[in-house]
Amino acid sequence: MQKLNEIASQFALDGSIESIKPLGEGFINDTFIVRTAGDAPDYILQRKNKNVFPDVPGMMQNIAKVTGHIRRRVEAEAGDVLREVLTVVPAKNGELYYEDEDGEYWAVSLFIDGTIAYDRADTPALAFKGGEGIGKFQAQLADFREPLSETIKGFHDIRHRFSQWDASVKADAAGRVKDLAEEICAVESRRERMLGFKKLVEEGVIPPRVTHNDTKISNILFDKEGNVLCVIDLDTVMLSTSLYDFGDAIRSYANSGDEDDRDLGRVSLSMPMFEAYADGFLSQRAEQLTQSEIDNLAFSALYITYEQVLRFLMDYIDGDKYYKIKYPEHNLVRTCAQLRLLESMEEQYPAMCETVKRLVEKYKTV
Ligand code: GN1
Ligand code: MG
């Protein structure tokens, strides 16, 4: 606590610190809420995971540029700049982060109060709002032209993931490969199909866009009316594709079970939730997306869910080096739950494509 206090005081905070407590369930960073006395704002303090993010200064530059851009848009529309976009609070030395004596990186942003964050979406109405929010976020960044650094190399690049995967399976660092024949086969049997999608990105058929890249529902703040107020966790904002944000959101909003459900009977793709999210997203994006993006929108959910199967299983094979885990086989449980979700998407893929087509027609004729 004393140490956290010292770290927080390195930042340009208003008001005196009253308490610092852990917040949320992030798999990567350590997050704390800093409460201050009186009317002064509260803050979010994060220790950025430097094993995951090799260039924290570059990442913080990205976040500052992107939030600056959105802030100008919100201002132009007379919105509330303190609530509708994340505000990065610099350190007293002028940097966007503070590096402590152990070489750990810390960053602070303004805490936005009176908001709701969800771990799961329970109603189609909430999924619609989430889709609308991410669609709007992408629209706000559509004219963003500044260079951004690649915070995690090849983040949604399945070709890059396969090179990591091949090395992990070969190294078998935790001696677990012998028990994973079925799961490894599930990854291998879909390799070519996934590379086929990636090729469309590599050839520019699916265009590059500045996107969030981690759009699971818990990374979105809703207001009390259920509208998306602000998109948070901007660590992975990069030049990427619009489809990855859509696919990752479907992976989380439209799963009828939990990401790490032990009861696979609960896990499936909910078509009403898929439709509602797609409806909200396309209400903001249908006019701007290219035909190739629309044609591949439904598949992006399969692609990102597959990537997540691979990433969880790879971390299990590596001996749990990347994601925080709560029990020893957590990454394997996550793998199986995401694989079940992927299978359910595969079964319903024709219906997903039909739904996208119908919704696009609705918004293009309006
Ligand atoms: C991680 O940091 P968090 O918990 O929002 C991960 C995402 C995964 C997600 C799985 C930088 O997100 O890519 O999809 O876990 N973030 C990073 O829930 O690897
Ligand atoms: Mg994240």
mmCIF file of C-alpha atoms and ligand atoms in Angstrom:
data_model
loop_
_atom_site.group_PDB
_atom_site.id
_atom_site.type_symbol
_atom_site.label_atom_id
_atom_site.label_comp_id
_atom_site.label_asym_id
_atom_site.label_seq_id
_atom_site.Cartn_x
_atom_site.Cartn_y
_atom_site.Cartn_z
ATOM 1 C CA MET A 1 0.000 0.000 0.000
ATOM 2 C CA GLN A 2 2.809 2.370 0.925
ATOM 3 C CA LYS A 3 4.517 1.504 -2.334
ATOM 4 C CA LEU A 4 1.306 2.048 -4.330
ATOM 5 C CA ASN A 5 0.905 5.395 -2.593
ATOM 6 C CA GLU A 6 4.402 6.422 -3.587
ATOM 7 C CA ILE A 7 3.779 5.378 -7.152
ATOM 8 C CA ALA A 8 0.439 7.173 -7.393
ATOM 9 C CA SER A 9 2.034 10.337 -6.050
ATOM 10 C CA GLN A 10 4.362 10.384 -9.035
ATOM 11 C CA PHE A 11 1.351 11.414 -11.134
ATOM 12 C CA ALA A 12 -0.286 14.817 -11.494
ATOM 13 C CA LEU A 13 -3.360 13.978 -9.383
ATOM 14 C CA ASP A 14 -5.846 16.470 -7.988
ATOM 15 C CA GLY A 15 -6.687 15.990 -4.313
ATOM 16 C CA SER A 16 -4.999 13.873 -1.676
ATOM 17 C CA ILE A 17 -5.061 10.089 -1.847
ATOM 18 C CA GLU A 18 -7.466 8.365 0.556
ATOM 19 C CA SER A 19 -7.233 4.749 -0.529
ATOM 20 C CA ILE A 20 -5.892 2.484 -3.279
ATOM 21 C CA LYS A 21 -7.674 -0.812 -3.933
ATOM 22 C CA PRO A 22 -7.498 -3.559 -6.597
ATOM 23 C CA LEU A 23 -10.129 -3.320 -9.337
ATOM 24 C CA GLY A 24 -11.481 -5.712 -11.949
ATOM 25 C CA GLU A 25 -10.421 -9.037 -13.387
ATOM 26 C CA GLY A 26 -7.986 -8.158 -16.198
ATOM 27 C CA PHE A 27 -5.889 -11.104 -17.398
ATOM 28 C CA ILE A 28 -2.823 -9.014 -18.145
ATOM 29 C CA ASN A 29 -2.284 -5.808 -16.144
ATOM 30 C CA ASP A 30 -2.774 -5.077 -12.420
ATOM 31 C CA THR A 31 -5.446 -2.439 -11.943
ATOM 32 C CA PHE A 32 -6.212 -0.284 -8.892
ATOM 33 C CA ILE A 33 -8.666 2.439 -8.071
ATOM 34 C CA VAL A 34 -7.232 5.490 -6.341
ATOM 35 C CA ARG A 35 -9.835 7.301 -4.235
ATOM 36 C CA THR A 36 -9.096 10.910 -3.370
ATOM 37 C CA ALA A 37 -10.484 13.221 -0.711
ATOM 38 C CA GLY A 38 -13.403 15.590 -1.204
ATOM 39 C CA ASP A 39 -14.546 16.625 -4.658
ATOM 40 C CA ALA A 40 -11.323 15.713 -6.437
ATOM 41 C CA PRO A 41 -11.684 13.026 -9.140
ATOM 42 C CA ASP A 42 -10.725 9.390 -8.529
ATOM 43 C CA TYR A 43 -8.203 7.634 -10.737
ATOM 44 C CA ILE A 44 -7.316 4.302 -12.279
ATOM 45 C CA LEU A 45 -3.736 3.220 -11.622
ATOM 46 C CA GLN A 46 -2.364 0.365 -13.700
ATOM 47 C CA ARG A 47 0.834 -1.601 -13.657
ATOM 48 C CA LYS A 48 1.316 -2.427 -17.305
ATOM 49 C CA ASN A 49 2.545 -5.942 -17.903
ATOM 50 C CA LYS A 50 5.935 -5.481 -19.533
ATOM 51 C CA ASN A 51 6.213 -9.153 -20.476
ATOM 52 C CA VAL A 52 3.161 -8.647 -22.679
ATOM 53 C CA PHE A 53 3.861 -5.085 -23.812
ATOM 54 C CA PRO A 54 7.543 -4.736 -24.726
ATOM 55 C CA ASP A 55 7.233 -1.000 -25.485
ATOM 56 C CA VAL A 56 5.045 0.635 -22.825
ATOM 57 C CA PRO A 57 6.160 4.184 -23.784
ATOM 58 C CA GLY A 58 5.095 3.508 -27.406
ATOM 59 C CA MET A 59 1.825 2.040 -26.215
ATOM 60 C CA MET A 60 1.072 5.080 -24.055
ATOM 61 C CA GLN A 61 1.849 7.341 -27.036
ATOM 62 C CA ASN A 62 -0.735 5.396 -29.055
ATOM 63 C CA ILE A 63 -3.323 5.801 -26.311
ATOM 64 C CA ALA A 64 -2.635 9.542 -25.998
ATOM 65 C CA LYS A 65 -2.931 10.083 -29.760
ATOM 66 C CA VAL A 66 -6.121 8.083 -30.115
ATOM 67 C CA THR A 67 -7.858 9.567 -27.065
ATOM 68 C CA GLY A 68 -6.770 13.065 -28.211
ATOM 69 C CA HIS A 69 -8.417 12.439 -31.566
ATOM 70 C CA ILE A 70 -11.639 11.163 -30.031
ATOM 71 C CA ARG A 71 -11.654 14.043 -27.544
ATOM 72 C CA ARG A 72 -11.637 16.569 -30.414
ATOM 73 C CA ARG A 73 -14.581 14.741 -31.975
ATOM 74 C CA VAL A 74 -16.516 14.676 -28.702
ATOM 75 C CA GLU A 75 -15.765 18.372 -28.194
ATOM 76 C CA ALA A 76 -16.972 19.222 -31.694
ATOM 77 C CA GLU A 77 -20.249 17.467 -30.905
ATOM 78 C CA ALA A 78 -20.531 19.271 -27.545
ATOM 79 C CA GLY A 79 -20.236 15.971 -25.660
ATOM 80 C CA ASP A 80 -18.764 15.437 -22.199
ATOM 81 C CA VAL A 81 -15.009 15.099 -22.760
ATOM 82 C CA LEU A 82 -14.363 13.830 -19.247
ATOM 83 C CA ARG A 83 -16.823 10.943 -19.589
ATOM 84 C CA GLU A 84 -17.036 9.965 -23.239
ATOM 85 C CA VAL A 85 -13.347 9.323 -23.732
ATOM 86 C CA LEU A 86 -10.551 8.050 -21.542
ATOM 87 C CA THR A 87 -8.309 10.800 -20.097
ATOM 88 C CA VAL A 88 -4.662 9.863 -19.624
ATOM 89 C CA VAL A 89 -3.078 11.565 -16.595
ATOM 90 C CA PRO A 90 0.648 12.164 -17.126
ATOM 91 C CA ALA A 91 3.347 11.666 -14.521
ATOM 92 C CA LYS A 92 4.809 14.752 -12.846
ATOM 93 C CA ASN A 93 7.963 14.343 -14.937
ATOM 94 C CA GLY A 94 5.863 14.954 -18.061
ATOM 95 C CA GLU A 95 5.920 11.343 -19.324
ATOM 96 C CA LEU A 96 2.718 9.418 -19.997
ATOM 97 C CA TYR A 97 3.921 6.680 -17.612
ATOM 98 C CA TYR A 98 6.125 6.248 -14.560
ATOM 99 C CA GLU A 99 8.915 3.697 -14.411
ATOM 100 C CA ASP A 100 9.581 2.583 -10.843
ATOM 101 C CA GLU A 101 12.903 1.464 -9.402
ATOM 102 C CA ASP A 102 12.155 -2.180 -10.281
ATOM 103 C CA GLY A 103 11.672 -1.214 -13.914
ATOM 104 C CA GLU A 104 7.895 -1.681 -13.738
ATOM 105 C CA TYR A 105 5.729 0.670 -15.797
ATOM 106 C CA TRP A 106 2.700 2.435 -14.338
ATOM 107 C CA ALA A 107 0.034 4.586 -15.937
ATOM 108 C CA VAL A 108 -2.933 6.580 -14.659
ATOM 109 C CA SER A 109 -6.228 7.612 -16.172
ATOM 110 C CA LEU A 110 -9.245 9.429 -14.845
ATOM 111 C CA PHE A 111 -11.841 7.166 -13.210
ATOM 112 C CA ILE A 112 -15.246 7.695 -14.793
ATOM 113 C CA ASP A 113 -17.849 7.267 -12.068
ATOM 114 C CA GLY A 114 -21.522 6.390 -12.307
ATOM 115 C CA THR A 115 -20.860 3.793 -15.010
ATOM 116 C CA ILE A 116 -21.593 0.094 -15.305
ATOM 117 C CA ALA A 117 -19.235 -2.579 -16.643
ATOM 118 C CA TYR A 118 -20.509 -6.066 -17.451
ATOM 119 C CA ASP A 119 -18.799 -9.444 -17.566
ATOM 120 C CA ARG A 120 -21.555 -10.847 -19.748
ATOM 121 C CA ALA A 121 -24.366 -9.445 -21.849
ATOM 122 C CA ASP A 122 -27.714 -10.761 -20.674
ATOM 123 C CA THR A 123 -30.104 -9.098 -23.076
ATOM 124 C CA PRO A 124 -30.165 -8.414 -26.812
ATOM 125 C CA ALA A 125 -30.814 -4.740 -25.965
ATOM 126 C CA LEU A 126 -27.430 -4.569 -24.215
ATOM 127 C CA ALA A 127 -25.718 -6.360 -27.106
ATOM 128 C CA PHE A 128 -27.262 -3.851 -29.546
ATOM 129 C CA LYS A 129 -25.867 -0.971 -27.465
ATOM 130 C CA GLY A 130 -22.439 -2.616 -27.315
ATOM 131 C CA GLY A 131 -22.362 -3.016 -31.088
ATOM 132 C CA GLU A 132 -23.444 0.563 -31.542
ATOM 133 C CA GLY A 133 -20.684 1.712 -29.155
ATOM 134 C CA ILE A 134 -17.889 -0.135 -30.944
ATOM 135 C CA GLY A 135 -19.298 0.961 -34.309
ATOM 136 C CA LYS A 136 -19.186 4.562 -33.107
ATOM 137 C CA PHE A 137 -15.658 4.124 -31.731
ATOM 138 C CA GLN A 138 -14.505 2.909 -35.164
ATOM 139 C CA ALA A 139 -16.351 5.768 -36.856
ATOM 140 C CA GLN A 140 -14.645 8.300 -34.557
ATOM 141 C CA LEU A 141 -11.275 6.909 -35.650
ATOM 142 C CA ALA A 142 -12.085 6.559 -39.346
ATOM 143 C CA ASP A 143 -10.159 9.758 -40.206
ATOM 144 C CA PHE A 144 -7.264 9.100 -37.806
ATOM 145 C CA ARG A 145 -4.051 9.220 -39.861
ATOM 146 C CA GLU A 146 -1.169 9.418 -37.369
ATOM 147 C CA PRO A 147 1.305 6.553 -37.188
ATOM 148 C CA LEU A 148 0.740 4.080 -34.333
ATOM 149 C CA SER A 149 3.262 1.637 -32.976
ATOM 150 C CA GLU A 150 2.465 -2.071 -33.042
ATOM 151 C CA THR A 151 2.111 -2.667 -29.292
ATOM 152 C CA ILE A 152 2.024 -6.449 -29.569
ATOM 153 C CA LYS A 153 3.591 -7.887 -32.682
ATOM 154 C CA GLY A 154 1.161 -9.856 -34.833
ATOM 155 C CA PHE A 155 -1.619 -9.577 -32.252
ATOM 156 C CA HIS A 156 -4.481 -10.890 -34.419
ATOM 157 C CA ASP A 157 -2.180 -12.271 -37.110
ATOM 158 C CA ILE A 158 -2.870 -15.981 -37.196
ATOM 159 C CA ARG A 159 0.205 -16.617 -39.367
ATOM 160 C CA HIS A 160 2.346 -15.108 -36.626
ATOM 161 C CA ARG A 161 0.384 -17.047 -33.978
ATOM 162 C CA PHE A 162 1.099 -20.288 -35.850
ATOM 163 C CA SER A 163 4.819 -19.637 -35.752
ATOM 164 C CA GLN A 164 4.571 -19.162 -31.953
ATOM 165 C CA TRP A 165 2.308 -22.220 -31.738
ATOM 166 C CA ASP A 166 4.640 -24.480 -33.715
ATOM 167 C CA ALA A 167 7.532 -23.487 -31.447
ATOM 168 C CA SER A 168 5.455 -24.069 -28.288
ATOM 169 C CA VAL A 169 4.229 -27.508 -29.309
ATOM 170 C CA LYS A 170 7.775 -28.480 -30.261
ATOM 171 C CA ALA A 171 9.291 -27.183 -27.023
ATOM 172 C CA ASP A 172 6.514 -28.737 -24.865
ATOM 173 C CA ALA A 173 7.876 -26.717 -21.936
ATOM 174 C CA ALA A 174 5.422 -28.055 -19.344
ATOM 175 C CA GLY A 175 5.319 -31.642 -20.656
ATOM 176 C CA ARG A 176 1.584 -31.349 -21.366
ATOM 177 C CA VAL A 177 1.463 -32.053 -25.102
ATOM 178 C CA LYS A 178 1.034 -35.826 -24.632
ATOM 179 C CA ASP A 179 -2.385 -35.307 -23.026
ATOM 180 C CA LEU A 180 -3.686 -32.786 -25.565
ATOM 181 C CA ALA A 181 -4.051 -34.780 -28.795
ATOM 182 C CA GLU A 182 -7.710 -33.893 -29.268
ATOM 183 C CA GLU A 183 -7.308 -30.168 -28.601
ATOM 184 C CA ILE A 184 -4.194 -29.907 -30.774
ATOM 185 C CA CYS A 185 -6.043 -31.693 -33.570
ATOM 186 C CA ALA A 186 -8.884 -29.156 -33.272
ATOM 187 C CA VAL A 187 -6.365 -26.376 -33.887
ATOM 188 C CA GLU A 188 -4.536 -28.137 -36.729
ATOM 189 C CA SER A 189 -7.637 -29.202 -38.636
ATOM 190 C CA ARG A 190 -8.708 -25.571 -39.067
ATOM 191 C CA ARG A 191 -5.282 -24.112 -39.861
ATOM 192 C CA GLU A 192 -5.740 -23.724 -43.634
ATOM 193 C CA ARG A 193 -9.191 -22.183 -43.378
ATOM 194 C CA MET A 194 -7.938 -19.563 -40.943
ATOM 195 C CA LEU A 195 -4.889 -18.778 -43.064
ATOM 196 C CA GLY A 196 -7.268 -18.288 -46.004
ATOM 197 C CA PHE A 197 -9.025 -15.503 -44.097
ATOM 198 C CA LYS A 198 -5.713 -13.971 -43.048
ATOM 199 C CA LYS A 199 -4.623 -13.901 -46.679
ATOM 200 C CA LEU A 200 -7.506 -11.521 -47.474
ATOM 201 C CA VAL A 201 -6.078 -9.155 -44.859
ATOM 202 C CA GLU A 202 -2.509 -9.535 -46.126
ATOM 203 C CA GLU A 203 -3.581 -8.810 -49.695
ATOM 204 C CA GLY A 204 -5.550 -5.728 -48.650
ATOM 205 C CA VAL A 205 -8.884 -7.217 -49.768
ATOM 206 C CA ILE A 206 -9.953 -6.518 -46.185
ATOM 207 C CA PRO A 207 -8.621 -2.978 -45.574
ATOM 208 C CA PRO A 208 -6.545 -1.840 -42.584
ATOM 209 C CA ARG A 209 -8.287 0.396 -40.036
ATOM 210 C CA VAL A 210 -7.472 1.769 -36.595
ATOM 211 C CA THR A 211 -9.361 -0.394 -34.124
ATOM 212 C CA HIS A 212 -9.511 -1.441 -30.482
ATOM 213 C CA ASN A 213 -8.536 -5.119 -30.770
ATOM 214 C CA ASP A 214 -9.888 -6.272 -27.396
ATOM 215 C CA THR A 215 -13.620 -5.557 -27.538
ATOM 216 C CA LYS A 216 -14.890 -8.054 -24.987
ATOM 217 C CA ILE A 217 -17.803 -6.602 -23.050
ATOM 218 C CA SER A 218 -15.846 -5.910 -19.867
ATOM 219 C CA ASN A 219 -13.743 -3.348 -21.756
ATOM 220 C CA ILE A 220 -16.734 -1.073 -22.287
ATOM 221 C CA LEU A 221 -18.316 1.348 -19.828
ATOM 222 C CA PHE A 222 -22.076 1.800 -20.104
ATOM 223 C CA ASP A 223 -24.072 4.641 -18.605
ATOM 224 C CA LYS A 224 -27.143 4.093 -16.456
ATOM 225 C CA GLU A 225 -29.413 4.286 -19.519
ATOM 226 C CA GLY A 226 -27.523 1.360 -21.015
ATOM 227 C CA ASN A 227 -25.693 3.365 -23.697
ATOM 228 C CA VAL A 228 -21.992 2.911 -24.312
ATOM 229 C CA LEU A 229 -20.292 5.837 -22.671
ATOM 230 C CA CYS A 230 -16.659 5.085 -23.199
ATOM 231 C CA VAL A 231 -14.408 2.338 -24.520
ATOM 232 C CA ILE A 232 -11.590 1.494 -22.092
ATOM 233 C CA ASP A 233 -8.480 -0.715 -22.052
ATOM 234 C CA LEU A 234 -6.887 0.934 -25.077
ATOM 235 C CA ASP A 235 -3.578 -0.952 -24.741
ATOM 236 C CA THR A 236 -4.070 -2.741 -28.031
ATOM 237 C CA VAL A 237 -5.406 0.119 -30.152
ATOM 238 C CA MET A 238 -3.504 -0.377 -33.389
ATOM 239 C CA LEU A 239 -3.757 -0.458 -37.138
ATOM 240 C CA SER A 240 -5.717 -3.641 -37.632
ATOM 241 C CA THR A 241 -9.068 -4.494 -39.247
ATOM 242 C CA SER A 242 -12.616 -3.554 -38.390
ATOM 243 C CA LEU A 243 -13.566 -7.229 -38.449
ATOM 244 C CA TYR A 244 -11.374 -8.267 -35.523
ATOM 245 C CA ASP A 245 -13.281 -5.903 -33.233
ATOM 246 C CA PHE A 246 -16.568 -7.314 -34.429
ATOM 247 C CA GLY A 247 -15.444 -10.933 -34.106
ATOM 248 C CA ASP A 248 -13.967 -10.471 -30.632
ATOM 249 C CA ALA A 249 -17.127 -8.806 -29.408
ATOM 250 C CA ILE A 250 -19.315 -11.632 -30.727
ATOM 251 C CA ARG A 251 -17.017 -14.093 -28.955
ATOM 252 C CA SER A 252 -17.937 -12.420 -25.688
ATOM 253 C CA TYR A 253 -21.470 -10.956 -26.118
ATOM 254 C CA ALA A 254 -23.053 -13.879 -27.945
ATOM 255 C CA ASN A 255 -21.637 -16.703 -25.810
ATOM 256 C CA SER A 256 -24.513 -18.164 -23.791
ATOM 257 C CA GLY A 257 -21.980 -19.452 -21.243
ATOM 258 C CA ASP A 258 -18.811 -18.030 -19.727
ATOM 259 C CA GLU A 259 -15.442 -17.682 -21.413
ATOM 260 C CA ASP A 260 -14.092 -20.292 -19.011
ATOM 261 C CA ASP A 261 -17.247 -22.339 -18.429
ATOM 262 C CA ARG A 262 -16.588 -25.839 -17.122
ATOM 263 C CA ASP A 263 -20.117 -26.805 -18.142
ATOM 264 C CA LEU A 264 -19.849 -27.040 -21.921
ATOM 265 C CA GLY A 265 -23.607 -27.589 -22.130
ATOM 266 C CA ARG A 266 -24.019 -23.909 -21.299
ATOM 267 C CA VAL A 267 -21.716 -22.719 -24.067
ATOM 268 C CA SER A 268 -23.089 -21.887 -27.513
ATOM 269 C CA LEU A 269 -23.484 -19.006 -29.905
ATOM 270 C CA SER A 270 -26.778 -17.267 -29.184
ATOM 271 C CA MET A 271 -28.299 -16.157 -32.491
ATOM 272 C CA PRO A 272 -30.518 -13.463 -30.909
ATOM 273 C CA MET A 273 -27.428 -11.956 -29.262
ATOM 274 C CA PHE A 274 -25.434 -12.234 -32.492
ATOM 275 C CA GLU A 275 -28.183 -10.495 -34.395
ATOM 276 C CA ALA A 276 -28.585 -7.743 -31.798
ATOM 277 C CA TYR A 277 -24.852 -6.961 -31.662
ATOM 278 C CA ALA A 278 -24.538 -7.037 -35.458
ATOM 279 C CA ASP A 279 -27.588 -4.784 -35.711
ATOM 280 C CA GLY A 280 -26.058 -2.164 -33.390
ATOM 281 C CA PHE A 281 -22.659 -2.364 -35.089
ATOM 282 C CA LEU A 282 -24.044 -2.123 -38.605
ATOM 283 C CA SER A 283 -26.310 0.775 -37.638
ATOM 284 C CA GLN A 284 -23.057 2.764 -37.333
ATOM 285 C CA ARG A 285 -20.886 1.070 -39.949
ATOM 286 C CA ALA A 286 -22.971 -0.440 -42.768
ATOM 287 C CA GLU A 287 -22.485 2.592 -45.033
ATOM 288 C CA GLN A 288 -18.704 2.733 -44.532
ATOM 289 C CA LEU A 289 -17.664 -0.893 -44.680
ATOM 290 C CA THR A 290 -16.509 -2.301 -47.998
ATOM 291 C CA GLN A 291 -18.295 -5.240 -49.592
ATOM 292 C CA SER A 292 -15.380 -7.517 -48.697
ATOM 293 C CA GLU A 293 -15.650 -6.484 -45.043
ATOM 294 C CA ILE A 294 -19.370 -7.209 -45.048
ATOM 295 C CA ASP A 295 -18.873 -10.545 -46.779
ATOM 296 C CA ASN A 296 -16.397 -11.626 -44.113
ATOM 297 C CA LEU A 297 -18.026 -10.091 -41.052
ATOM 298 C CA ALA A 298 -19.633 -13.301 -39.803
ATOM 299 C CA PHE A 299 -16.449 -15.282 -40.363
ATOM 300 C CA SER A 300 -14.473 -12.850 -38.207
ATOM 301 C CA ALA A 301 -16.269 -14.284 -35.151
ATOM 302 C CA LEU A 302 -14.988 -17.762 -36.017
ATOM 303 C CA TYR A 303 -11.509 -16.413 -36.714
ATOM 304 C CA ILE A 304 -11.150 -14.570 -33.399
ATOM 305 C CA THR A 305 -12.685 -17.410 -31.375
ATOM 306 C CA TYR A 306 -10.297 -19.829 -33.061
ATOM 307 C CA GLU A 307 -7.393 -17.510 -32.273
ATOM 308 C CA GLN A 308 -8.474 -17.505 -28.644
ATOM 309 C CA VAL A 309 -8.580 -21.340 -28.582
ATOM 310 C CA LEU A 310 -5.049 -21.353 -29.934
ATOM 311 C CA ARG A 311 -3.800 -18.685 -27.505
ATOM 312 C CA PHE A 312 -5.292 -20.308 -24.385
ATOM 313 C CA LEU A 313 -4.043 -23.758 -25.395
ATOM 314 C CA MET A 314 -0.611 -22.422 -26.295
ATOM 315 C CA ASP A 315 -0.337 -20.768 -22.886
ATOM 316 C CA TYR A 316 -1.347 -24.035 -21.231
ATOM 317 C CA ILE A 317 1.326 -25.849 -23.239
ATOM 318 C CA ASP A 318 3.881 -23.166 -22.298
ATOM 319 C CA GLY A 319 3.114 -23.669 -18.592
ATOM 320 C CA ASP A 320 0.802 -20.653 -18.057
ATOM 321 C CA LYS A 321 3.200 -17.819 -18.756
ATOM 322 C CA TYR A 322 0.874 -15.240 -20.324
ATOM 323 C CA TYR A 323 -2.638 -15.156 -18.870
ATOM 324 C CA LYS A 324 -3.324 -14.868 -15.171
ATOM 325 C CA ILE A 325 -4.915 -18.136 -14.002
ATOM 326 C CA LYS A 326 -7.066 -18.932 -10.961
ATOM 327 C CA TYR A 327 -6.378 -22.684 -10.815
ATOM 328 C CA PRO A 328 -3.855 -25.014 -12.497
ATOM 329 C CA GLU A 329 -5.956 -26.205 -15.474
ATOM 330 C CA HIS A 330 -7.654 -22.833 -16.028
ATOM 331 C CA ASN A 331 -6.150 -22.296 -19.468
ATOM 332 C CA LEU A 332 -7.280 -25.779 -20.553
ATOM 333 C CA VAL A 333 -10.809 -25.096 -19.311
ATOM 334 C CA ARG A 334 -10.771 -21.814 -21.242
ATOM 335 C CA THR A 335 -9.548 -23.677 -24.335
ATOM 336 C CA CYS A 336 -12.369 -26.230 -24.192
ATOM 337 C CA ALA A 337 -15.042 -23.601 -23.591
ATOM 338 C CA GLN A 338 -13.827 -21.464 -26.505
ATOM 339 C CA LEU A 339 -13.597 -24.546 -28.721
ATOM 340 C CA ARG A 340 -17.188 -25.436 -27.912
ATOM 341 C CA LEU A 341 -18.191 -21.874 -28.824
ATOM 342 C CA LEU A 342 -16.290 -22.144 -32.098
ATOM 343 C CA GLU A 343 -18.075 -25.407 -32.966
ATOM 344 C CA SER A 344 -21.423 -23.782 -32.263
ATOM 345 C CA MET A 345 -20.484 -20.879 -34.559
ATOM 346 C CA GLU A 346 -19.485 -23.334 -37.275
ATOM 347 C CA GLU A 347 -22.876 -25.058 -37.002
ATOM 348 C CA GLN A 348 -24.709 -21.746 -37.276
ATOM 349 C CA TYR A 349 -22.425 -20.061 -39.786
ATOM 350 C CA PRO A 350 -24.924 -20.025 -42.682
ATOM 351 C CA ALA A 351 -27.520 -18.374 -40.434
ATOM 352 C CA MET A 352 -24.936 -15.829 -39.237
ATOM 353 C CA CYS A 353 -24.168 -14.882 -42.859
ATOM 354 C CA GLU A 354 -27.871 -14.554 -43.673
ATOM 355 C CA THR A 355 -28.394 -12.285 -40.674
ATOM 356 C CA VAL A 356 -25.542 -9.966 -41.685
ATOM 357 C CA LYS A 357 -26.907 -9.756 -45.216
ATOM 358 C CA ARG A 358 -30.384 -8.891 -44.018
ATOM 359 C CA LEU A 359 -29.136 -6.213 -41.616
ATOM 360 C CA VAL A 360 -26.891 -4.606 -44.207
ATOM 361 C CA GLU A 361 -29.841 -4.307 -46.573
ATOM 362 C CA LYS A 362 -31.850 -2.674 -43.808
ATOM 363 C CA TYR A 363 -29.222 0.015 -43.211
ATOM 364 C CA LYS A 364 -28.223 0.560 -46.804
ATOM 365 C CA THR A 365 -31.767 1.340 -47.913
ATOM 366 C CA VAL A 366 -32.532 3.735 -45.062
HETATM 367 C C1 GN1 B 1 -6.806 -10.333 -22.503
HETATM 368 O O1 GN1 B 1 -6.440 -7.693 -20.757
HETATM 369 P P1 GN1 B 1 -7.758 -8.326 -20.987
HETATM 370 O O2 GN1 B 1 -8.160 -9.242 -19.912
HETATM 371 O O3 GN1 B 1 -8.796 -7.289 -21.347
HETATM 372 C C2 GN1 B 1 -6.088 -10.301 -23.845
HETATM 373 C C3 GN1 B 1 -7.091 -10.398 -24.971
HETATM 374 C C4 GN1 B 1 -7.897 -11.656 -24.832
HETATM 375 C C5 GN1 B 1 -8.565 -11.648 -23.469
HETATM 376 C C6 GN1 B 1 -9.310 -12.944 -23.236
HETATM 377 C C7 GN1 B 1 -3.306 -7.838 -24.375
HETATM 378 O O4 GN1 B 1 -7.596 -9.191 -22.342
HETATM 379 O O5 GN1 B 1 -6.424 -10.430 -26.207
HETATM 380 O O6 GN1 B 1 -8.838 -11.740 -25.838
HETATM 381 O O7 GN1 B 1 -7.621 -11.484 -22.420
HETATM 382 N N1 GN1 B 1 -5.290 -9.085 -23.970
HETATM 383 C C8 GN1 B 1 -4.020 -9.138 -24.342
HETATM 384 O O8 GN1 B 1 -10.341 -12.710 -22.364
HETATM 385 O O9 GN1 B 1 -3.456 -10.188 -24.657
HETATM 386 MG MG MG B 2 -6.870 -5.911 -22.596
#
